[in-house]
Short mmCIF file of C-alpha atoms and ligand atoms in Angstrom, two decimals:
data_model
loop_
_atom_site.label_atom_id
_atom_site.label_comp_id
_atom_site.label_asym_id
_atom_site.label_seq_id
_atom_site.Cartn_x
_atom_site.Cartn_y
_atom_site.Cartn_z
CA UNK A 24 -0.07 -0.12 -0.07
CA UNK A 25 1.32 3.60 -0.89
CA UNK A 26 2.05 5.52 2.18
CA UNK A 27 1.85 8.85 0.13
CA UNK A 28 -0.72 10.05 -2.39
CA UNK A 29 1.22 11.92 -5.04
CA UNK A 30 -0.41 14.70 -7.09
CA UNK A 31 -0.40 14.32 -10.85
CA UNK A 32 2.15 17.18 -10.70
CA UNK A 33 4.53 15.20 -8.28
CA UNK A 34 4.12 12.03 -10.28
CA UNK A 35 4.85 13.38 -13.72
CA UNK A 36 7.65 15.95 -12.77
CA UNK A 37 9.42 14.03 -9.83
CA UNK A 38 8.67 10.34 -10.00
CA UNK A 39 7.54 8.55 -13.04
CA UNK A 40 9.55 7.42 -16.05
CA UNK A 41 13.12 7.00 -14.78
CA UNK A 42 15.17 5.05 -17.06
CA UNK A 43 17.50 4.30 -14.13
CA UNK A 44 16.95 4.42 -10.44
CA UNK A 45 20.03 4.43 -8.17
CA UNK A 46 19.57 3.41 -4.63
CA UNK A 47 21.93 5.25 -2.23
CA UNK A 48 23.28 8.77 -2.50
CA UNK A 49 26.67 7.91 -1.16
CA UNK A 50 29.96 8.78 -3.18
CA UNK A 51 29.39 5.55 -5.31
CA UNK A 52 25.67 6.16 -6.05
CA UNK A 53 26.31 10.03 -6.88
CA UNK A 54 29.38 9.15 -9.09
CA UNK A 55 27.41 6.65 -10.95
CA UNK A 56 24.66 9.16 -11.65
CA UNK A 57 27.17 11.80 -12.78
CA UNK A 58 28.76 9.37 -15.23
CA UNK A 59 25.45 8.27 -16.59
CA UNK A 60 24.33 11.83 -17.32
CA UNK A 61 27.89 12.56 -18.74
CA UNK A 62 27.72 9.77 -21.08
CA UNK A 63 23.97 9.95 -21.96
CA UNK A 64 22.43 13.38 -21.12
CA UNK A 65 19.08 12.50 -22.12
CA UNK A 66 18.92 9.58 -19.71
CA UNK A 67 16.35 10.13 -16.94
CA UNK A 68 18.18 9.37 -13.68
CA UNK A 69 16.63 9.32 -10.06
CA UNK A 70 18.56 8.72 -6.92
CA UNK A 71 16.54 7.49 -3.89
CA UNK A 72 18.29 7.89 -0.51
CA UNK A 73 16.75 6.62 2.82
CA UNK A 74 18.56 9.03 4.98
CA UNK A 75 17.78 12.81 5.57
CA UNK A 76 21.44 13.26 4.49
CA UNK A 77 23.32 10.16 2.90
CA UNK A 78 23.38 7.78 5.76
CA UNK A 79 26.16 5.42 5.54
CA UNK A 80 29.77 6.36 5.28
CA UNK A 81 30.24 9.09 2.61
CA UNK A 82 29.44 12.02 4.93
CA UNK A 83 30.77 10.26 8.20
CA UNK A 84 34.28 9.45 7.19
CA UNK A 85 37.75 10.77 7.88
CA UNK A 86 38.48 12.50 4.50
CA UNK A 87 41.86 10.79 3.94
CA UNK A 88 43.01 10.78 0.28
CA UNK A 89 45.16 7.72 0.92
CA UNK A 90 46.01 4.54 -0.87
CA UNK A 91 47.47 2.42 1.89
CA UNK A 92 50.06 2.32 4.68
CA UNK A 93 53.13 -0.06 4.41
CA UNK A 94 51.43 -2.30 7.08
CA UNK A 95 48.08 -2.28 5.14
CA UNK A 96 50.04 -3.21 1.96
CA UNK A 97 51.74 -6.09 3.54
CA UNK A 98 48.66 -7.42 5.07
CA UNK A 99 46.86 -7.21 1.63
CA UNK A 100 49.99 -9.14 0.18
CA UNK A 101 49.04 -11.96 2.51
CA UNK A 102 45.55 -12.07 1.13
CA UNK A 103 46.14 -11.43 -2.71
CA UNK A 104 48.83 -11.51 -5.29
CA UNK A 105 51.38 -8.61 -5.90
CA UNK A 106 49.63 -7.98 -9.05
CA UNK A 107 46.19 -7.66 -7.35
CA UNK A 108 47.60 -5.40 -4.66
CA UNK A 109 49.28 -3.27 -7.25
CA UNK A 110 46.09 -3.14 -9.24
CA UNK A 111 44.22 -1.99 -6.14
CA UNK A 112 46.66 0.85 -5.38
CA UNK A 113 46.48 1.98 -8.93
CA UNK A 114 42.59 1.90 -8.90
CA UNK A 115 42.66 4.07 -5.57
CA UNK A 116 45.21 6.30 -6.94
CA UNK A 117 43.22 6.93 -10.12
CA UNK A 118 40.07 7.25 -8.32
CA UNK A 119 41.46 9.96 -6.23
CA UNK A 120 42.70 11.86 -9.40
CA UNK A 121 39.21 11.38 -10.80
CA UNK A 122 37.50 12.70 -7.71
CA UNK A 123 39.78 15.95 -7.76
CA UNK A 124 39.22 16.23 -11.44
CA UNK A 125 35.30 16.03 -11.04
CA UNK A 126 35.01 18.40 -8.09
CA UNK A 127 38.21 20.61 -8.08
CA UNK A 128 40.81 20.80 -5.24
CA UNK A 129 39.71 24.18 -4.05
CA UNK A 130 35.97 23.13 -3.79
CA UNK A 131 36.76 20.12 -1.47
CA UNK A 132 39.75 21.69 0.52
CA UNK A 133 41.99 19.17 -0.92
CA UNK A 134 45.50 19.45 0.49
CA UNK A 135 48.58 17.15 0.39
CA UNK A 136 50.71 17.46 3.63
CA UNK A 137 51.59 13.77 3.37
CA UNK A 138 50.60 10.77 5.48
CA UNK A 139 52.21 8.92 8.16
CA UNK A 140 52.18 5.41 9.63
CA UNK A 141 53.02 5.58 13.34
CA UNK A 142 54.68 2.70 15.46
CA UNK A 143 54.29 2.73 19.19
CA UNK A 144 57.20 1.97 21.62
CA UNK A 145 56.08 -1.56 21.83
CA UNK A 146 56.19 -2.06 18.08
CA UNK A 147 59.88 -1.57 17.28
CA UNK A 148 60.28 -5.08 15.38
CA UNK A 149 57.12 -4.16 13.43
CA UNK A 150 58.53 -0.77 12.51
CA UNK A 151 61.83 -2.11 11.41
CA UNK A 152 60.11 -4.93 9.44
CA UNK A 153 57.97 -2.42 7.58
CA UNK A 154 60.92 -0.24 6.85
CA UNK A 155 62.88 -3.12 5.50
CA UNK A 156 59.96 -3.65 3.01
CA UNK A 157 59.55 -0.02 1.87
CA UNK A 158 62.15 -0.36 -1.07
CA UNK A 159 60.25 -3.38 -2.47
CA UNK A 160 56.82 -1.61 -2.25
CA UNK A 161 58.11 1.54 -3.72
CA UNK A 162 59.24 -0.48 -6.73
CA UNK A 163 56.07 -2.35 -7.14
CA UNK A 164 53.96 0.87 -6.99
CA UNK A 165 56.26 2.83 -9.05
CA UNK A 166 55.33 0.51 -11.96
CA UNK A 167 51.72 0.75 -10.95
CA UNK A 168 51.31 4.45 -10.55
CA UNK A 169 54.43 6.04 -11.88
CA UNK A 170 55.40 7.70 -8.57
CA UNK A 171 58.84 7.34 -7.09
CA UNK A 172 60.03 7.03 -3.44
CA UNK A 173 56.38 6.91 -1.99
CA UNK A 174 57.38 5.42 1.38
CA UNK A 175 60.33 6.70 3.33
CA UNK A 176 61.35 6.85 7.03
CA UNK A 177 60.15 10.05 8.77
CA UNK A 178 61.59 9.14 12.39
CA UNK A 179 63.11 12.65 12.46
CA UNK A 180 59.81 14.25 12.58
CA UNK A 181 58.33 12.48 15.34
CA UNK A 182 59.32 15.21 17.89
CA UNK A 183 58.09 18.03 15.45
CA UNK A 184 54.58 16.70 15.61
CA UNK A 185 54.70 16.50 19.56
CA UNK A 186 53.83 12.89 19.72
CA UNK A 187 54.81 10.55 22.62
CA UNK A 188 55.21 7.08 22.90
CA UNK A 189 56.10 6.52 19.29
CA UNK A 190 59.23 4.64 18.04
CA UNK A 191 59.10 4.89 14.45
CA UNK A 192 57.18 6.59 11.65
CA UNK A 193 56.90 6.14 7.80
CA UNK A 194 55.80 8.92 5.48
CA UNK A 195 53.94 8.72 2.27
CA UNK A 196 54.33 12.12 0.86
CA UNK A 197 51.64 11.60 -1.89
CA UNK A 198 48.77 11.19 0.79
CA UNK A 199 46.35 14.03 1.00
CA UNK A 200 43.24 15.10 2.96
CA UNK A 201 39.93 16.70 2.08
CA UNK A 202 36.79 18.14 3.59
CA UNK A 203 34.31 15.23 3.54
CA UNK A 204 31.24 17.30 3.80
CA UNK A 205 32.09 19.81 1.07
CA UNK A 206 33.13 16.69 -1.08
CA UNK A 207 29.71 15.36 -0.90
CA UNK A 208 27.81 18.74 -1.15
CA UNK A 209 29.69 19.64 -4.36
CA UNK A 210 29.19 16.11 -5.71
CA UNK A 211 25.53 16.52 -5.08
CA UNK A 212 25.33 19.94 -6.87
CA UNK A 213 27.20 18.50 -9.87
CA UNK A 214 24.77 15.54 -10.07
CA UNK A 215 21.80 17.97 -9.66
CA UNK A 216 22.99 20.43 -12.23
CA UNK A 217 23.43 17.58 -14.67
CA UNK A 218 19.69 16.96 -14.34
CA UNK A 219 19.56 14.15 -11.95
CA UNK A 220 16.75 14.09 -9.23
CA UNK A 221 17.75 13.12 -5.76
CA UNK A 222 15.04 12.39 -3.38
CA UNK A 223 15.76 11.67 0.43
CA UNK A 224 13.79 9.91 3.15
CA UNK A 225 12.94 7.19 0.68
CA UNK A 226 13.86 3.74 1.87
CA UNK A 227 13.64 0.97 -0.82
CA UNK A 228 12.03 -2.20 0.75
CA UNK A 229 11.73 -4.52 -2.14
CA UNK A 230 12.49 -4.57 -6.01
CA UNK A 231 10.29 -6.83 -8.23
CA UNK A 232 10.44 -7.34 -12.01
CA UNK A 233 7.48 -6.55 -13.98
CA UNK A 234 7.93 -7.55 -17.54
CA UNK A 235 10.87 -5.56 -18.92
CA UNK A 236 10.70 -2.94 -16.18
CA UNK A 237 11.24 -2.89 -12.43
CA UNK A 238 8.95 -1.82 -9.48
CA UNK A 239 10.45 -0.49 -6.39
CA UNK A 240 8.35 -0.50 -3.25
CA UNK A 241 9.58 2.25 -0.93
CA UNK A 242 8.67 4.05 2.22
CA UNK A 243 7.15 6.82 0.02
CA UNK A 244 5.37 4.66 -2.45
CA UNK A 245 5.90 2.78 -5.62
CA UNK A 246 8.55 3.87 -8.26
CA UNK A 247 9.21 2.32 -11.64
CA UNK A 248 12.42 2.04 -13.72
CA UNK A 249 13.99 0.11 -16.56
CA UNK A 250 17.18 -0.45 -14.58
CA UNK A 251 18.35 -0.15 -10.92
CA UNK A 252 21.91 0.44 -9.64
CA UNK A 253 22.12 -0.61 -5.99
CA UNK A 254 24.72 1.58 -4.38
CA UNK A 255 24.02 0.76 -0.70
CA UNK A 256 27.31 -0.41 0.35
CA UNK A 257 27.19 -1.92 4.01
CA UNK A 258 23.39 -2.35 3.53
CA UNK A 259 23.62 -4.26 0.43
CA UNK A 260 22.52 -7.60 2.08
CA UNK A 261 19.27 -6.06 3.38
CA UNK A 262 17.98 -6.25 -0.02
CA UNK A 263 19.95 -8.99 -1.67
CA UNK A 264 21.00 -11.52 0.80
CA UNK A 265 23.53 -13.16 -1.46
CA UNK A 266 25.59 -10.04 -1.52
CA UNK A 267 28.35 -10.59 1.13
CA UNK A 268 29.10 -7.36 2.50
CA UNK A 269 29.77 -7.13 6.26
CA UNK A 270 29.06 -3.88 7.97
CA UNK A 271 31.80 -2.28 10.21
CA UNK A 272 31.19 0.70 12.32
CA UNK A 273 33.80 3.51 12.59
CA UNK A 274 33.58 5.82 15.59
CA UNK A 275 35.22 9.27 15.19
CA UNK A 276 35.77 12.37 17.37
CA UNK A 277 36.67 15.87 16.56
CA UNK A 278 38.38 18.04 19.27
CA UNK A 279 37.56 21.92 19.73
CA UNK A 280 40.46 23.93 18.14
CA UNK A 281 43.71 23.10 19.84
CA UNK A 282 46.12 25.90 20.57
CA UNK A 283 49.24 25.67 18.84
CA UNK A 284 48.42 22.32 17.16
CA UNK A 285 51.58 20.97 15.67
CA UNK A 286 50.39 17.98 13.78
CA UNK A 287 49.50 18.50 9.96
CA UNK A 288 48.51 15.65 7.81
CA UNK A 289 47.13 12.23 7.86
CA UNK A 290 48.23 9.64 10.53
CA UNK A 291 47.56 6.07 10.92
CA UNK A 292 48.49 3.39 13.50
CA UNK A 293 47.56 -0.15 14.54
CA UNK A 294 47.58 -1.34 10.89
CA UNK A 295 45.25 1.39 9.96
CA UNK A 296 42.64 0.61 12.69
CA UNK A 297 43.31 4.09 14.22
CA UNK A 298 43.70 7.28 12.24
CA UNK A 299 43.89 10.82 12.90
CA UNK A 300 44.43 14.20 11.08
CA UNK A 301 44.25 17.97 11.50
CA UNK A 302 41.06 19.87 10.29
CA UNK A 303 40.49 23.55 11.04
CA UNK A 304 43.03 23.76 13.96
CA UNK A 305 41.38 20.65 15.43
CA UNK A 306 42.23 16.91 15.67
CA UNK A 307 39.85 14.41 13.94
CA UNK A 308 40.47 10.93 15.46
CA UNK A 309 38.80 7.67 14.70
CA UNK A 310 38.89 3.97 14.70
CA UNK A 311 39.14 1.23 17.23
CA UNK A 312 36.90 -1.27 15.44
CA UNK A 313 39.62 -3.94 16.10
CA UNK A 314 38.82 -3.58 20.11
CA UNK A 315 35.88 -5.62 19.51
CA UNK A 316 35.07 -6.61 15.74
CA UNK A 317 31.77 -8.23 16.65
CA UNK A 318 30.37 -5.29 18.43
CA UNK A 319 31.18 -3.11 15.43
CA UNK A 320 29.69 -5.51 12.81
CA UNK A 321 26.46 -3.60 12.89
CA UNK A 322 24.20 -1.34 10.94
CA UNK A 323 23.42 0.65 13.90
CA UNK A 324 25.13 4.22 14.30
CA UNK A 325 26.28 5.11 17.69
CA UNK A 326 29.32 5.03 20.08
CA UNK A 327 30.65 2.54 22.71
CA UNK A 328 32.36 3.34 25.89
CA UNK A 329 35.24 0.77 25.03
CA UNK A 330 36.14 2.70 21.88
CA UNK A 331 35.54 6.14 23.30
CA UNK A 332 37.73 5.60 26.20
CA UNK A 333 40.56 4.18 24.16
CA UNK A 334 40.35 6.96 21.67
CA UNK A 335 40.47 9.46 24.60
CA UNK A 336 43.50 7.74 26.22
CA UNK A 337 45.54 7.77 22.81
CA UNK A 338 44.59 11.35 22.37
CA UNK A 339 45.81 12.42 25.81
CA UNK A 340 48.89 10.06 26.01
CA UNK A 341 50.14 9.92 22.36
CA UNK A 342 48.70 12.49 20.02
CA UNK A 343 48.27 15.60 22.25
CA UNK A 344 50.43 14.64 25.40
CA UNK A 345 51.29 18.08 26.69
CA UNK A 346 48.32 20.06 25.44
CA UNK A 347 44.88 20.67 27.01
CA UNK A 348 41.90 19.70 24.78
CA UNK A 349 38.16 19.25 24.70
CA UNK A 350 36.29 16.78 22.58
CA UNK A 351 33.47 18.74 20.57
CA UNK A 352 32.01 15.99 18.40
CA UNK A 353 31.39 12.33 18.40
CA UNK A 354 29.71 10.38 15.54
CA UNK A 355 29.65 7.13 13.54
CA UNK A 356 29.66 5.74 10.15
CA UNK A 357 29.00 2.23 8.68
CA UNK A 358 31.54 0.94 6.23
CA UNK A 359 31.09 -2.29 3.86
CA UNK A 360 33.62 -5.08 3.84
CA UNK A 361 33.54 -7.57 1.04
CA UNK A 362 35.39 -11.00 0.92
CA UNK A 363 37.75 -9.69 -1.58
CA UNK A 364 40.08 -6.74 -1.60
CA UNK A 365 38.11 -5.21 -4.45
CA UNK A 366 34.56 -3.87 -4.41
CA UNK A 367 31.60 -6.03 -5.88
CA UNK A 368 30.59 -4.51 -9.01
CA UNK A 369 28.30 -6.84 -11.12
CA UNK A 370 24.89 -7.53 -12.50
CA UNK A 371 22.92 -9.08 -9.47
CA UNK A 372 19.72 -9.95 -11.33
CA UNK A 373 18.72 -8.91 -14.85
CA UNK A 374 18.86 -5.14 -15.04
CA UNK A 375 19.81 -4.75 -11.48
CA UNK A 376 23.47 -3.68 -10.83
CA UNK A 377 25.40 -3.22 -7.70
CA UNK A 378 28.50 -1.28 -6.70
CA UNK A 379 29.16 -2.37 -2.97
CA UNK A 380 31.76 -3.26 -0.64
CA UNK A 381 34.34 -0.35 -0.72
CA UNK A 382 36.20 -1.81 2.32
CA UNK A 383 36.68 1.49 3.99
CA UNK A 384 38.40 3.00 1.07
CA UNK A 385 35.48 4.61 -0.78
CA UNK A 386 36.70 8.33 -0.72
CA UNK A 387 39.77 7.01 -2.58
CA UNK A 388 37.93 4.57 -4.98
CA UNK A 389 34.16 5.62 -4.97
CA UNK A 390 34.48 7.84 -8.13
CA UNK A 391 35.67 5.08 -10.18
CA UNK A 392 33.37 2.42 -8.68
CA UNK A 393 30.40 4.54 -9.48
CA UNK A 394 31.71 4.92 -12.92
CA UNK A 395 32.21 1.13 -13.35
CA UNK A 396 28.79 0.26 -12.53
CA UNK A 397 27.31 3.05 -14.56
CA UNK A 398 29.22 1.66 -17.69
CA UNK A 399 27.93 -1.95 -16.87
CA UNK A 400 24.35 -0.53 -16.79
CA UNK A 401 25.00 1.47 -20.15
CA UNK A 402 26.65 -1.44 -21.86
CA UNK A 403 23.57 -3.59 -21.16
CA UNK A 404 21.58 -1.21 -23.14
CA UNK A 405 19.26 1.82 -21.99
C1 FAD B 52 34.45 6.49 10.05
C2 FAD B 52 34.84 6.20 8.67
C3 FAD B 52 36.00 6.78 8.12
C4 FAD B 52 36.33 6.61 6.81
N1 FAD B 52 37.52 7.11 6.39
C5 FAD B 52 37.85 7.03 5.01
C6 FAD B 52 38.91 7.80 4.58
O1 FAD B 52 39.57 8.50 5.36
N2 FAD B 52 39.19 7.71 3.33
C7 FAD B 52 38.53 6.75 2.43
O2 FAD B 52 38.99 6.47 1.32
N3 FAD B 52 37.44 6.04 2.83
C8 FAD B 52 37.13 6.20 4.17
N4 FAD B 52 36.01 5.68 4.74
C9 FAD B 52 35.22 4.75 3.81
C10 FAD B 52 34.26 5.63 2.88
O3 FAD B 52 33.62 6.62 3.58
C11 FAD B 52 33.21 4.68 2.24
O4 FAD B 52 33.97 3.49 1.60
C12 FAD B 52 32.40 5.29 1.08
O5 FAD B 52 31.81 6.48 1.51
C13 FAD B 52 31.43 4.27 0.55
O6 FAD B 52 30.52 4.96 -0.16
P1 FAD B 52 29.25 4.21 -0.72
O7 FAD B 52 28.59 5.23 -1.51
O8 FAD B 52 29.46 2.95 -1.37
O9 FAD B 52 28.37 4.06 0.55
P2 FAD B 52 27.54 4.90 1.55
O10 FAD B 52 28.15 6.22 1.62
O11 FAD B 52 27.44 4.05 2.85
O12 FAD B 52 26.23 5.16 0.83
C14 FAD B 52 25.27 4.15 0.89
C15 FAD B 52 23.77 5.00 1.01
O13 FAD B 52 22.75 3.99 0.71
C16 FAD B 52 21.67 4.15 1.42
N5 FAD B 52 20.81 3.28 1.44
C17 FAD B 52 21.09 2.01 2.25
N6 FAD B 52 20.04 1.27 2.00
C18 FAD B 52 19.15 1.85 1.51
C19 FAD B 52 17.78 1.49 1.09
N7 FAD B 52 17.08 0.37 1.43
N8 FAD B 52 17.04 2.50 0.39
C20 FAD B 52 17.60 3.91 0.18
N9 FAD B 52 18.87 4.04 0.44
C21 FAD B 52 19.63 3.13 1.12
C22 FAD B 52 22.31 4.72 2.78
O14 FAD B 52 21.58 5.55 3.53
C23 FAD B 52 23.59 5.46 2.36
O15 FAD B 52 23.55 6.91 2.22
C24 FAD B 52 35.54 5.81 5.97
C25 FAD B 52 34.34 5.31 6.55
C26 FAD B 52 33.95 5.64 7.83
C27 FAD B 52 32.70 5.01 8.33
#
């Protein structure tokens, strides 16, 4: 039963006749919409989003424009071949270039202060091991993305940033950062200017095939389209249980402005499970999913005392040891993790395509993932 009685005007101007409906207005869904309209301007594209704002990861993340620390690359090499890992780095690097090209660096506050992997005092062996593997990784990734000397030791800078309890640091000078909110707002503006309709507060509950077209039952009534793109990331299995994407919640804080803040750049530790950066004279700090993987494997937003207290302790003892600070914001976002190192981009059912499971790296790869699924839909004929 429809929950909404639409007027003739609403139906004919906002709702009816979409060639393609995209479910989810995160970076992947909106990038897919942009690509569809760039390739075929006459196409009628409608994006349906269940949140008031996008309600997954795209407006909740840390805004790191990164493509992996040494520890993360070594871990990936345990899971996949050298070729696959190099391919993923290249994908993220190209994704970041596409994002910057689509939106413009100034519009999204993109800056490149470099990224750093930190090793705690108790991790000296791990630090030495990672440093011993830097040259090899630099060689592999030079061939993949054409950049030289990606990773280098940065121990000399530990004191400059004012950290305590850190025994080693590796720099990736090509890493950058951006303003996540501005990124999504500019992307949304681009998509709307291209003629795409984006409707919020509309949760898709079921999709059924009706002849050559598709009916979508939603919290706002029924919609029809010839094709559907599913860009719901962590929530993919709620509509298609065969899509193996596991949710992973990330909790984040931002301090009030810190007087004389010395850190500048993006920082990762504990194999990327913790991450922090500067933003507007404040510190953004998040992570800690590894403290209790099971508890964070959830579709529910929110914070836990365990993660909050660990983040606060690290802030006080390692990141801002000799400074007074106050925490101004807490929030969480939900990432989607697939079984492979790459996202799942495929046709799930006839004329239903998915692009989900960005594995917590969607700022970097989301623009290309969206393009890829849009191409899949276009090639199938619309
Ligand atoms: C705390 C945190 C920090 C992160 N930091 C970084 C980082 O620094 N760098 C990086 O590269 N990546 C980072 N990520 C990962 C990145 O944000 C994600 O990979 C990316 O945003 C995924 O984009 P998406 O469009 O696939 O999914 P989402 O942004 O999650 O979008 C999916 C959308 O689908 C909607 N939806 C779901 N189900 C339905 C339904 N049934 N009907 C209608 N709409 C629906 C949701 O409301 C949501 O808006 C981080 C993520 C988190 C949570």
